[in-house]
Amino acid sequence: MSHMSTTSTSRAATTTPTPASARVAGGVGGYIDDRTGAAKAVRFGLSKVFPDHWSFMLGEIAMYSLIILLLTGTFLTFWFVPSAGHTVYDGSYVPLKGIEMSEAYRSTLDISFDIRGGLLIRQIHHWSALLFVASISVHMFRVFFTGAFRKPREINWVIGSTLALLALVEGFAGYSLPDDLLSGTGLSFARGMILSIPIVGSYVSSFVFGGDFPGEALIPRLYVVHVLLIPALLVGLFTAHIMLVFLQKHTQYPGPGRTNSNVVGYPFLPVYTAKAGGFFFIVFGVTTLLATVAQINPIWAYGPYDPSPVTAGSQPDWYMGWLEGAVRLLPGWLEFSVFGWTFSFNIAIGGLILPGIVTMLMYAYPFLEAWVTGDKREHHLLDRPRNAPTRTGLGVMAITFYCLCWAGGGNDIIATHFHMSINDITNILRIAVIAVPPIAFFVTKRICMGLQRRDRELVLHGIESGRIVRMANGEYVEVHEPLDEFRRWELVQHDAHRPLPEPDATDEAGVRRPGLRAARMRAKLSHFWFEDRIEPVTPEELAAAHAHGDHDELAGQTGQPAISTSDTSSALQDTDTTSGASTRH
Amino acid sequence: MTQNSPEGTGDVAMTAPTQPAISDSTDAGSPVDPGELATIPGTTVMVSRFENPGLAPHVHRLADTDPRAAKRAERQVAAMFTLSIIGTIVFCVSYFAVGKTDTVWLPGIGTTLLQNLLLGAGLGFGLFFIGIGAVHWAKTLMPDEEIVEERHTLRSSDEVRDDAVDVMKTGAAGAGLGRRPLIKLTLGGALGLFGLPFIVALRDLGPLPGDRLSHTMWTKGARLVTDPELAPIKAADVTVGSVFHVMPEGIDKVEDVLEQRAKAAVLLMRLSPADILNDKEREWGYEGIVAYSKICTHVGCPVGLYEQQTHHLLCPCHQSTFDVTEDCKVIFGPAHRPLPQLPITVDTDGYLIATSDFHEAVGPSFPERG
């Protein structure tokens, strides 16, 4: 870093020949630095090196969406009236003239039809809300599948998960505010979930809604939650999130020259200022163009909220779809009465328990995996997902479950679109949400291992050149070109974790060791994680492969890569060998 | 798993570090000859690994070597920034110059508001081209040689850690909490309780639920009126196979209209009496005319869809399906309880009236509904 700053300052010195402007900048900068010491932060921040990869932009999209949401949201608050008070519409949208409605709905119509640019801002706000949650999700996928959550970034995973949950709640609160028929239907759904809370449901509902549903209390309350409470939390936690990225430095993908103890990339100034700053404008621009041509949430078409009508095909925004689906798929017999109390687990499981479990698993995963691997090292080099088959399989399993629930949330759309029986779709999905995720796990894990075998194959035998050579004995062989050392390094740099050994039941003195059950559990999980694995090619294997010439290796199908079943005795030594990784370089 | 060798090739090398590392891999079908392998240096090492080759040689871009390419890139960047300026001007001009209600027809989009389109296009391209220009600038003209920065562990040194512990210990000792259990105890209590007022004060968020969830506006003698016309319904006008959305008479007079509508909404259907399989249902109806709560017993959506032929009611939100011939019991979907029936009859003028409120709570289940 010190090397960096010296080069950049010397460059600055040589490329600013206009002393007048330099003096002004130096004067202002000096003035501020005298009083704040900001130069240290400038040096720290602007000389920072960031690694380059397209998948690192996913989190950036989330960050920029948040900024767009704050900007457009502020504009919307200038005209939105967060009140359920009754009024009669007299705006420029003719079909609704003279209709009774709430102030919230009327002001949303005004924003859409009578405030110039209001419709655009509203649609940018809604589109970027969808994009916000979507980019958070794929950003989480990237972090999960590459193992970026490992030490020292577990805390940031927890912060990020919290941000994701807050984004869901914020989005729901937002699209419930206009008080149109669709948002009211969503709120009645939320109220049904609240009522299903065992024992106290009706009390909570009465407190939240200020009495009977829908009431007039909720919209102003929801407004404060939406524009003050959650945004404050989002901005605060996001700041912590990004500060930790600066402090811990960004992870990087493995590759030549990249080690666990360096960062290879481009400096914040000028390259990332231009690239990341430019990307903000690209995200904002694309969202704006989307909001220009693609209508979203046309509240004027739904009409004001009234609890007695509903439109078929009512759907929540996409990120709530999985909970909607869970509630659609759960069978009615999960509701029962005991001692005069009704327990509606047909709703509570989908609306309360399932998101609770998913949240807990999400928070717990980094700690669970660290416990299972027994790995206490810092990890700044990312995993290629194929090199962590069990983790990748678990991730795909979770995503599959999520997607099936999500499909359940659109079972009526599927039914009408594909002319299928809604009952069949529901029944199939009921089985599928339980049966398909494990299959997805298994298939994914096998695909990962297949890809690892292919990597070995490439390293050992090179790339098929398409050149056929006839040998002296008449045999035809295809010439394989070996990989160069840079490409090869990407395929051989990783560690293959090995399972932890079965713990001894007793210590040397023959006394039953404490915590045996946990240790056994851990060994069992470790076997589940790492029993099947494929070791990266070693130099010896490559030398052996080369010594034999390519034509021997053509029978590669029978050649076994060094895959391994669990071998507890050997794995015992292994924890030492894997932890030797950092000393290798 | 079927391809696993019985002993495990990788681990064999681990258990017997003195042997050639992959000599046993012949068991797994490797064509490597163990005798030959023994001569390869390094095979006695447990994990010999490839060395990181270091950064790959840098490949220069066209603009780095060809001044004309660099000039071209510069012009491209400038062109994009110019497009952005034009976009912003389009926004500002159309804000004032274009009428709010003017429309335009666009292929693929249809009729759309012209001003909204121009504002969006102006703002969108104004932003987009700043971004594209900046990224293009960075990619073509800014330094693209990768820089290596060393990482440092965030962990504080042991001295610093010890110091921190010392500071805390000194502070704790200074406060003397350990020596003064009375303060410790009361402080704990005070800190534990101080948040309580903020929870207690939430009490007035709303009234206690009372039994309001169990009652609706329906009373003995209340006329059934159509919704939204609010016209009373003559039994003779309800033909077999028809369905009416019904509210209690006077629904437009109450103050809490939406709250009452949320509970009192009713669906009125007429079946041929022979199709009704349930005695209670027939008794509470009038000559095959039956009235059921429209609010789903699942999470409270209005059960809006009536299938005339099968006499099924379907909730469009979560597809709970109720059989009207069997007292609206659930035949599919996530709901558990049948829709509550409203007992009805006719008054002296032949209009349909309720004989009482619903006999049970309508809408979604709640804990104390029983």
CSV table of N, CA, C and O in Angstrom, one decimal, chain A residues 49 116 189 191 195 202 206 212 215 221 249-250 256-258 261-263 265 278 281 292 306-308 327-328 330 332 335 342 344 346-347 380 411 446 492-495 533 537 540 560 562-565 570 573 577, chain B residues 1 3-4 9 11 14-15 22 28 43 46 48-50 52 54 95 120 127 131 144 146-147 149-151 154 205-207 209 212-213 258-259 261 294 298-299 302 316-319 334 336-337 365 367-370:
chain,number,residue,atom,x,y,z
A,49,VAL,N,-6.8,-1.4,-3.2
A,49,VAL,CA,-6.9,-2.2,-4.4
A,49,VAL,C,-8.1,-3.1,-4.3
A,49,VAL,O,-8.3,-3.8,-3.3
A,116,ARG,N,-46.0,15.9,-12.7
A,116,ARG,CA,-45.2,15.6,-13.8
A,116,ARG,C,-44.0,14.8,-13.4
A,116,ARG,O,-43.3,15.2,-12.5
A,189,PHE,N,-53.8,-10.7,4.0
A,189,PHE,CA,-53.0,-11.9,4.1
A,189,PHE,C,-52.0,-11.8,5.3
A,189,PHE,O,-51.9,-12.7,6.1
A,191,ARG,N,-52.5,-10.0,7.9
A,191,ARG,CA,-53.3,-10.1,9.1
A,191,ARG,C,-53.7,-11.5,9.4
A,191,ARG,O,-53.7,-11.9,10.6
A,195,LEU,N,-53.0,-13.4,12.9
A,195,LEU,CA,-54.0,-14.1,13.7
A,195,LEU,C,-53.6,-15.5,14.0
A,195,LEU,O,-54.1,-16.1,14.9
A,202,SER,N,-54.9,-12.7,18.0
A,202,SER,CA,-55.9,-11.7,17.8
A,202,SER,C,-55.5,-10.4,18.6
A,202,SER,O,-55.9,-9.3,18.2
A,206,SER,N,-55.0,-6.9,16.8
A,206,SER,CA,-55.7,-5.7,17.2
A,206,SER,C,-54.8,-4.5,17.5
A,206,SER,O,-55.1,-3.4,17.3
A,212,ASP,N,-60.1,-3.2,14.5
A,212,ASP,CA,-60.5,-4.1,13.5
A,212,ASP,C,-59.8,-3.9,12.2
A,212,ASP,O,-59.3,-2.8,11.9
A,215,GLY,N,-59.1,-0.9,9.3
A,215,GLY,CA,-58.8,0.2,10.3
A,215,GLY,C,-58.1,1.3,9.6
A,215,GLY,O,-57.8,1.3,8.4
A,221,ARG,N,-48.8,4.1,10.3
A,221,ARG,CA,-47.7,3.3,11.0
A,221,ARG,C,-46.8,2.7,10.1
A,221,ARG,O,-45.6,2.7,10.2
A,249,LYS,N,-10.6,-6.0,3.3
A,249,LYS,CA,-10.2,-6.1,1.9
A,249,LYS,C,-11.0,-7.2,1.2
A,249,LYS,O,-11.4,-8.2,1.8
A,250,HIS,N,-11.3,-6.9,0.0
A,250,HIS,CA,-12.2,-7.8,-0.8
A,250,HIS,C,-11.5,-9.2,-1.0
A,250,HIS,O,-10.3,-9.3,-1.1
A,256,PRO,N,-3.3,-17.2,-11.0
A,256,PRO,CA,-1.9,-17.0,-10.9
A,256,PRO,C,-1.5,-15.7,-10.2
A,256,PRO,O,-2.1,-14.7,-10.5
A,257,GLY,N,-0.6,-15.7,-9.3
A,257,GLY,CA,-0.2,-14.5,-8.6
A,257,GLY,C,-1.1,-14.1,-7.4
A,257,GLY,O,-0.8,-13.2,-6.6
A,258,ARG,N,-2.3,-14.7,-7.4
A,258,ARG,CA,-3.2,-14.4,-6.3
A,258,ARG,C,-3.0,-15.4,-5.1
A,258,ARG,O,-3.0,-16.6,-5.4
A,261,SER,N,-2.7,-14.1,0.9
A,261,SER,CA,-2.2,-13.0,1.7
A,261,SER,C,-2.0,-11.8,0.8
A,261,SER,O,-1.3,-10.8,1.2
A,262,ASN,N,-2.5,-11.7,-0.4
A,262,ASN,CA,-2.5,-10.5,-1.2
A,262,ASN,C,-3.8,-10.2,-1.8
A,262,ASN,O,-4.7,-11.0,-1.7
A,263,VAL,N,-3.9,-9.0,-2.4
A,263,VAL,CA,-5.0,-8.6,-3.2
A,263,VAL,C,-4.5,-8.2,-4.5
A,263,VAL,O,-3.6,-7.3,-4.5
A,265,GLY,N,-5.5,-6.4,-8.1
A,265,GLY,CA,-6.6,-5.8,-8.7
A,265,GLY,C,-6.2,-4.3,-9.1
A,265,GLY,O,-5.0,-4.0,-9.4
A,278,GLY,N,-19.3,4.7,-12.5
A,278,GLY,CA,-20.0,4.6,-13.8
A,278,GLY,C,-21.1,3.5,-13.7
A,278,GLY,O,-22.2,3.7,-14.3
A,281,PHE,N,-24.3,4.8,-12.4
A,281,PHE,CA,-25.1,5.5,-13.4
A,281,PHE,C,-25.8,4.5,-14.4
A,281,PHE,O,-26.9,4.7,-14.9
A,292,THR,N,-39.5,3.3,-17.6
A,292,THR,CA,-40.2,4.1,-18.7
A,292,THR,C,-41.1,3.2,-19.6
A,292,THR,O,-42.2,3.6,-19.9
A,306,ASP,N,-61.1,-2.5,-0.8
A,306,ASP,CA,-62.4,-2.9,-0.2
A,306,ASP,C,-62.2,-4.3,0.1
A,306,ASP,O,-61.8,-5.1,-0.7
A,307,PRO,N,-62.5,-4.7,1.4
A,307,PRO,CA,-62.2,-6.1,1.8
A,307,PRO,C,-63.1,-7.1,1.2
A,307,PRO,O,-62.8,-8.3,1.3
A,308,SER,N,-64.2,-6.7,0.5
A,308,SER,CA,-65.1,-7.8,0.0
A,308,SER,C,-64.8,-8.3,-1.5
A,308,SER,O,-65.0,-9.4,-1.8
A,327,VAL,N,-47.8,-21.1,2.1
A,327,VAL,CA,-49.1,-21.0,2.7
A,327,VAL,C,-50.2,-21.7,1.8
A,327,VAL,O,-51.1,-22.3,2.3
A,328,ARG,N,-49.9,-21.6,0.5
A,328,ARG,CA,-50.9,-22.3,-0.4
A,328,ARG,C,-50.7,-23.8,-0.4
A,328,ARG,O,-51.7,-24.5,-0.6
A,330,LEU,N,-49.5,-25.8,2.2
A,330,LEU,CA,-49.8,-26.5,3.4
A,330,LEU,C,-51.2,-27.0,3.5
A,330,LEU,O,-52.1,-26.2,3.2
A,332,GLY,N,-54.9,-28.2,5.0
A,332,GLY,CA,-55.8,-27.6,6.0
A,332,GLY,C,-55.8,-28.4,7.3
A,332,GLY,O,-56.1,-27.8,8.3
A,335,GLU,N,-54.6,-27.3,10.9
A,335,GLU,CA,-55.3,-26.5,11.9
A,335,GLU,C,-56.1,-27.4,12.8
A,335,GLU,O,-56.8,-28.3,12.4
A,342,THR,N,-57.5,-22.4,19.2
A,342,THR,CA,-57.3,-22.9,17.8
A,342,THR,C,-55.9,-22.6,17.4
A,342,THR,O,-55.4,-21.5,17.7
A,344,SER,N,-53.6,-22.6,14.1
A,344,SER,CA,-53.6,-22.6,12.7
A,344,SER,C,-52.3,-22.9,12.1
A,344,SER,O,-51.7,-21.9,11.5
A,346,ASN,N,-51.6,-24.5,9.6
A,346,ASN,CA,-51.6,-24.5,8.1
A,346,ASN,C,-51.2,-23.1,7.6
A,346,ASN,O,-50.7,-23.0,6.5
A,347,ILE,N,-51.3,-22.1,8.5
A,347,ILE,CA,-50.8,-20.8,8.1
A,347,ILE,C,-49.5,-20.5,8.8
A,347,ILE,O,-48.5,-20.0,8.2
A,380,HIS,N,-9.1,-15.7,2.2
A,380,HIS,CA,-9.3,-14.6,1.3
A,380,HIS,C,-9.4,-15.0,-0.1
A,380,HIS,O,-9.7,-14.2,-1.0
A,411,ASN,N,-49.3,-21.0,-8.3
A,411,ASN,CA,-49.9,-22.2,-8.9
A,411,ASN,C,-51.1,-21.9,-9.7
A,411,ASN,O,-51.4,-22.6,-10.7
A,446,ARG,N,-22.8,-34.3,-7.6
A,446,ARG,CA,-22.2,-35.2,-8.6
A,446,ARG,C,-21.6,-34.4,-9.8
A,446,ARG,O,-20.6,-34.6,-10.3
A,492,VAL,N,-5.4,-26.4,-10.0
A,492,VAL,CA,-4.7,-27.3,-9.0
A,492,VAL,C,-4.5,-26.6,-7.7
A,492,VAL,O,-3.9,-27.2,-6.8
A,493,GLN,N,-4.9,-25.3,-7.6
A,493,GLN,CA,-4.5,-24.6,-6.4
A,493,GLN,C,-5.3,-24.9,-5.1
A,493,GLN,O,-4.9,-24.5,-4.1
A,494,HIS,N,-6.4,-25.5,-5.3
A,494,HIS,CA,-7.3,-25.7,-4.1
A,494,HIS,C,-7.0,-26.8,-3.2
A,494,HIS,O,-6.2,-27.7,-3.6
A,495,ASP,N,-7.5,-26.8,-2.0
A,495,ASP,CA,-7.4,-27.9,-1.1
A,495,ASP,C,-8.6,-28.7,-1.1
A,495,ASP,O,-9.7,-28.2,-1.3
A,533,ARG,N,-14.7,-36.9,-2.3
A,533,ARG,CA,-13.9,-35.7,-2.7
A,533,ARG,C,-12.9,-36.1,-3.8
A,533,ARG,O,-12.6,-37.3,-4.0
A,537,VAL,N,-4.6,-32.3,-8.8
A,537,VAL,CA,-3.5,-33.0,-9.3
A,537,VAL,C,-2.2,-32.5,-8.6
A,537,VAL,O,-2.0,-31.4,-8.3
A,540,GLU,N,3.6,-34.8,-9.0
A,540,GLU,CA,4.0,-36.2,-9.3
A,540,GLU,C,3.1,-36.8,-10.3
A,540,GLU,O,3.5,-37.5,-11.2
A,560,GLN,N,-8.5,-43.6,-12.8
A,560,GLN,CA,-9.3,-43.0,-11.7
A,560,GLN,C,-8.6,-41.7,-11.2
A,560,GLN,O,-7.4,-41.8,-10.9
A,562,ALA,N,-7.8,-39.2,-8.2
A,562,ALA,CA,-7.6,-39.6,-6.8
A,562,ALA,C,-8.8,-39.2,-6.0
A,562,ALA,O,-8.8,-38.3,-5.2
A,563,ILE,N,-9.9,-39.9,-6.3
A,563,ILE,CA,-11.1,-39.7,-5.4
A,563,ILE,C,-10.9,-40.6,-4.3
A,563,ILE,O,-10.2,-41.6,-4.3
A,564,SER,N,-11.7,-40.3,-3.2
A,564,SER,CA,-11.4,-41.1,-2.0
A,564,SER,C,-12.6,-41.3,-1.2
A,564,SER,O,-13.4,-40.4,-1.1
A,565,THR,N,-12.7,-42.5,-0.6
A,565,THR,CA,-13.7,-42.7,0.4
A,565,THR,C,-13.0,-42.2,1.7
A,565,THR,O,-11.8,-42.0,1.8
A,570,SER,N,-6.3,-41.8,8.3
A,570,SER,CA,-5.4,-40.8,7.5
A,570,SER,C,-5.9,-39.4,7.7
A,570,SER,O,-5.1,-38.5,7.7
A,573,GLN,N,-4.2,-37.1,10.3
A,573,GLN,CA,-3.0,-36.3,10.0
A,573,GLN,C,-3.4,-35.2,9.1
A,573,GLN,O,-2.6,-34.2,9.0
A,577,THR,N,-2.1,-31.2,7.4
A,577,THR,CA,-1.6,-30.9,6.0
A,577,THR,C,-2.4,-29.8,5.4
A,577,THR,O,-1.8,-29.0,4.7
B,1,MET,N,-19.8,-42.5,-6.1
B,1,MET,CA,-19.3,-43.3,-4.9
B,1,MET,C,-18.9,-44.7,-5.4
B,1,MET,O,-18.1,-45.3,-4.9
B,3,GLN,N,-17.3,-45.3,-7.8
B,3,GLN,CA,-15.9,-45.3,-8.4
B,3,GLN,C,-14.8,-45.3,-7.3
B,3,GLN,O,-13.7,-45.3,-7.6
B,4,ASN,N,-15.3,-45.2,-6.1
B,4,ASN,CA,-14.2,-45.1,-5.0
B,4,ASN,C,-13.4,-46.4,-4.9
B,4,ASN,O,-14.0,-47.5,-5.0
B,9,THR,N,-7.3,-43.7,-2.7
B,9,THR,CA,-6.0,-43.4,-3.2
B,9,THR,C,-5.3,-42.2,-2.5
B,9,THR,O,-4.1,-42.3,-2.2
B,11,ASP,N,-5.7,-41.0,0.4
B,11,ASP,CA,-5.4,-41.2,1.8
B,11,ASP,C,-4.4,-42.2,2.1
B,11,ASP,O,-3.7,-42.2,3.1
B,14,MET,N,-1.4,-40.7,2.5
B,14,MET,CA,-1.3,-40.0,3.8
B,14,MET,C,-0.8,-40.9,4.9
B,14,MET,O,-0.1,-40.6,5.8
B,15,THR,N,-1.4,-42.1,4.9
B,15,THR,CA,-1.1,-43.1,6.0
B,15,THR,C,0.3,-43.6,5.9
B,15,THR,O,0.9,-44.0,6.9
B,22,ILE,N,1.6,-41.9,-4.8
B,22,ILE,CA,0.4,-42.4,-5.4
B,22,ILE,C,0.7,-43.8,-5.9
B,22,ILE,O,0.1,-44.3,-6.9
B,28,ALA,N,-6.7,-48.3,-8.2
B,28,ALA,CA,-7.9,-47.6,-8.7
B,28,ALA,C,-7.9,-47.5,-10.2
B,28,ALA,O,-8.7,-46.8,-10.8
B,43,THR,N,8.3,-37.7,-4.2
B,43,THR,CA,7.1,-38.5,-4.0
B,43,THR,C,7.0,-39.0,-2.6
B,43,THR,O,6.0,-39.5,-2.2
B,46,MET,N,4.4,-35.8,1.7
B,46,MET,CA,3.0,-36.1,1.8
B,46,MET,C,2.2,-35.3,0.8
B,46,MET,O,1.4,-35.8,0.1
B,48,SER,N,3.0,-32.8,-1.9
B,48,SER,CA,3.7,-31.9,-2.7
B,48,SER,C,2.7,-31.3,-3.6
B,48,SER,O,1.8,-31.9,-4.2
B,49,ARG,N,2.8,-30.0,-3.8
B,49,ARG,CA,1.8,-29.2,-4.6
B,49,ARG,C,2.5,-28.3,-5.6
B,49,ARG,O,3.7,-28.0,-5.5
B,50,PHE,N,1.7,-27.9,-6.5
B,50,PHE,CA,2.3,-27.0,-7.5
B,50,PHE,C,2.6,-25.7,-6.9
B,50,PHE,O,2.0,-25.3,-5.9
B,52,ASN,N,2.6,-21.6,-7.0
B,52,ASN,CA,1.9,-20.5,-7.6
B,52,ASN,C,2.9,-19.8,-8.6
B,52,ASN,O,3.9,-19.3,-8.2
B,54,GLY,N,2.8,-17.0,-10.1
B,54,GLY,CA,2.9,-15.6,-10.1
B,54,GLY,C,2.0,-15.0,-11.3
B,54,GLY,O,1.4,-15.8,-12.0
B,95,TYR,N,-40.4,18.2,-19.8
B,95,TYR,CA,-41.1,18.5,-18.5
B,95,TYR,C,-42.1,19.7,-18.7
B,95,TYR,O,-43.2,19.7,-18.2
B,120,GLY,N,-38.7,9.7,-19.1
B,120,GLY,CA,-38.0,8.5,-18.7
B,120,GLY,C,-36.8,8.3,-19.7
B,120,GLY,O,-35.7,7.9,-19.2
B,127,LEU,N,-28.5,9.3,-17.6
B,127,LEU,CA,-27.7,8.6,-16.6
B,127,LEU,C,-26.9,7.5,-17.2
B,127,LEU,O,-25.7,7.3,-16.9
B,131,GLY,N,-22.6,6.6,-17.2
B,131,GLY,CA,-22.0,5.3,-16.8
B,131,GLY,C,-21.2,4.6,-17.8
B,131,GLY,O,-20.1,4.2,-17.6
B,144,ASP,N,-4.2,-0.3,-16.7
B,144,ASP,CA,-4.9,-1.6,-16.5
B,144,ASP,C,-3.9,-2.7,-16.0
B,144,ASP,O,-4.1,-3.8,-16.2
B,146,GLU,N,-2.4,-4.7,-13.2
B,146,GLU,CA,-2.8,-5.1,-11.9
B,146,GLU,C,-1.8,-4.7,-10.8
B,146,GLU,O,-0.6,-4.9,-11.1
B,147,ILE,N,-2.3,-4.4,-9.7
B,147,ILE,CA,-1.5,-4.0,-8.6
B,147,ILE,C,-1.6,-5.0,-7.5
B,147,ILE,O,-2.7,-5.5,-7.2
B,149,GLU,N,-1.4,-5.8,-3.6
B,149,GLU,CA,-1.4,-5.2,-2.3
B,149,GLU,C,-1.4,-6.4,-1.3
B,149,GLU,O,-2.1,-7.3,-1.4
B,150,GLU,N,-0.5,-6.2,-0.3
B,150,GLU,CA,-0.4,-7.3,0.7
B,150,GLU,C,-1.6,-7.2,1.7
B,150,GLU,O,-2.0,-6.1,2.0
B,151,ARG,N,-2.0,-8.3,2.2
B,151,ARG,CA,-3.0,-8.3,3.3
B,151,ARG,C,-2.3,-8.3,4.6
B,151,ARG,O,-1.2,-8.9,4.7
B,154,LEU,N,-6.2,-8.7,10.6
B,154,LEU,CA,-6.8,-7.7,11.4
B,154,LEU,C,-6.6,-7.8,12.9
B,154,LEU,O,-6.7,-6.9,13.6
B,205,LEU,N,-51.6,0.8,21.4
B,205,LEU,CA,-51.6,0.7,19.9
B,205,LEU,C,-53.0,0.4,19.4
B,205,LEU,O,-53.4,0.8,18.3
B,206,GLY,N,-53.8,-0.4,20.2
B,206,GLY,CA,-55.1,-0.7,19.8
B,206,GLY,C,-55.9,-1.3,20.9
B,206,GLY,O,-55.3,-1.6,21.9
B,207,PRO,N,-57.2,-1.4,20.7
B,207,PRO,CA,-58.0,-2.0,21.8
B,207,PRO,C,-57.8,-3.5,21.9
B,207,PRO,O,-57.2,-4.1,21.0
B,209,PRO,N,-58.9,-7.3,21.6
B,209,PRO,CA,-59.8,-7.8,20.6
B,209,PRO,C,-61.2,-8.0,21.0
B,209,PRO,O,-62.1,-7.9,20.2
B,212,ARG,N,-65.1,-8.9,19.2
B,212,ARG,CA,-65.5,-8.3,17.9
B,212,ARG,C,-65.2,-9.2,16.7
B,212,ARG,O,-65.9,-9.1,15.7
B,213,LEU,N,-64.2,-10.0,16.9
B,213,LEU,CA,-63.9,-10.9,15.7
B,213,LEU,C,-65.1,-12.0,15.6
B,213,LEU,O,-65.2,-12.5,14.5
B,258,LEU,N,-65.5,-0.1,6.1
B,258,LEU,CA,-64.6,-1.1,5.6
B,258,LEU,C,-64.5,-2.3,6.6
B,258,LEU,O,-64.5,-3.4,6.2
B,259,GLU,N,-64.4,-1.9,7.9
B,259,GLU,CA,-64.3,-2.9,8.9
B,259,GLU,C,-65.5,-3.8,8.9
B,259,GLU,O,-65.4,-5.0,9.1
B,261,ARG,N,-67.7,-4.3,6.4
B,261,ARG,CA,-67.7,-5.0,5.1
B,261,ARG,C,-66.8,-6.2,5.2
B,261,ARG,O,-67.0,-7.3,4.6
B,294,LYS,N,-68.5,-14.7,2.8
B,294,LYS,CA,-67.7,-14.7,1.7
B,294,LYS,C,-66.2,-14.6,2.1
B,294,LYS,O,-65.3,-14.6,1.2
B,298,HIS,N,-59.4,-19.4,5.7
B,298,HIS,CA,-58.0,-19.6,5.7
B,298,HIS,C,-57.3,-18.3,6.1
B,298,HIS,O,-57.1,-18.1,7.4
B,299,VAL,N,-57.0,-17.3,5.2
B,299,VAL,CA,-56.4,-16.1,5.7
B,299,VAL,C,-57.3,-14.9,5.4
B,299,VAL,O,-56.9,-13.7,5.6
B,302,PRO,N,-61.6,-12.7,0.1
B,302,PRO,CA,-63.0,-12.9,-0.3
B,302,PRO,C,-63.0,-14.1,-1.2
B,302,PRO,O,-62.3,-14.2,-2.2
B,316,PRO,N,-59.7,-17.2,-4.7
B,316,PRO,CA,-58.7,-17.0,-5.7
B,316,PRO,C,-57.3,-16.7,-5.1
B,316,PRO,O,-56.4,-16.7,-5.9
B,317,CYS,N,-57.2,-16.5,-3.8
B,317,CYS,CA,-55.9,-16.2,-3.3
B,317,CYS,C,-55.1,-17.5,-3.1
B,317,CYS,O,-54.0,-17.6,-3.5
B,318,HIS,N,-55.7,-18.4,-2.4
B,318,HIS,CA,-54.9,-19.7,-2.1
B,318,HIS,C,-55.6,-20.9,-2.5
B,318,HIS,O,-55.3,-22.0,-2.0
B,319,GLN,N,-56.7,-20.8,-3.3
B,319,GLN,CA,-57.4,-21.9,-3.9
B,319,GLN,C,-58.0,-22.9,-3.0
B,319,GLN,O,-58.2,-24.0,-3.3
B,334,PRO,N,-55.7,-25.1,1.4
B,334,PRO,CA,-55.1,-24.9,2.7
B,334,PRO,C,-56.1,-24.6,3.8
B,334,PRO,O,-55.8,-24.6,5.0
B,336,HIS,N,-59.2,-24.9,6.6
B,336,HIS,CA,-59.5,-26.1,7.4
B,336,HIS,C,-61.0,-26.1,7.7
B,336,HIS,O,-61.6,-27.2,7.6
B,337,ARG,N,-61.6,-25.0,8.0
B,337,ARG,CA,-63.0,-25.0,8.4
B,337,ARG,C,-63.9,-24.6,7.2
B,337,ARG,O,-63.5,-23.9,6.3
B,365,SER,N,-59.0,-18.1,11.0
B,365,SER,CA,-58.9,-18.6,12.4
B,365,SER,C,-58.1,-17.7,13.3
B,365,SER,O,-57.2,-17.1,12.8
B,367,PRO,N,-56.8,-17.6,17.7
B,367,PRO,CA,-56.6,-18.5,18.8
B,367,PRO,C,-57.8,-18.8,19.6
B,367,PRO,O,-58.2,-20.0,19.9
B,368,GLU,N,-58.6,-17.8,20.0
B,368,GLU,CA,-59.6,-18.0,21.0
B,368,GLU,C,-61.0,-18.2,20.3
B,368,GLU,O,-62.0,-18.0,20.9
B,369,ARG,N,-61.0,-18.5,19.0
B,369,ARG,CA,-62.3,-18.7,18.4
B,369,ARG,C,-63.0,-19.9,18.8
B,369,ARG,O,-64.2,-20.1,18.7
B,370,GLY,N,-62.1,-20.9,19.4
B,370,GLY,CA,-62.7,-22.1,19.9
B,370,GLY,C,-62.9,-23.2,18.9
B,370,GLY,O,-62.6,-23.0,17.7
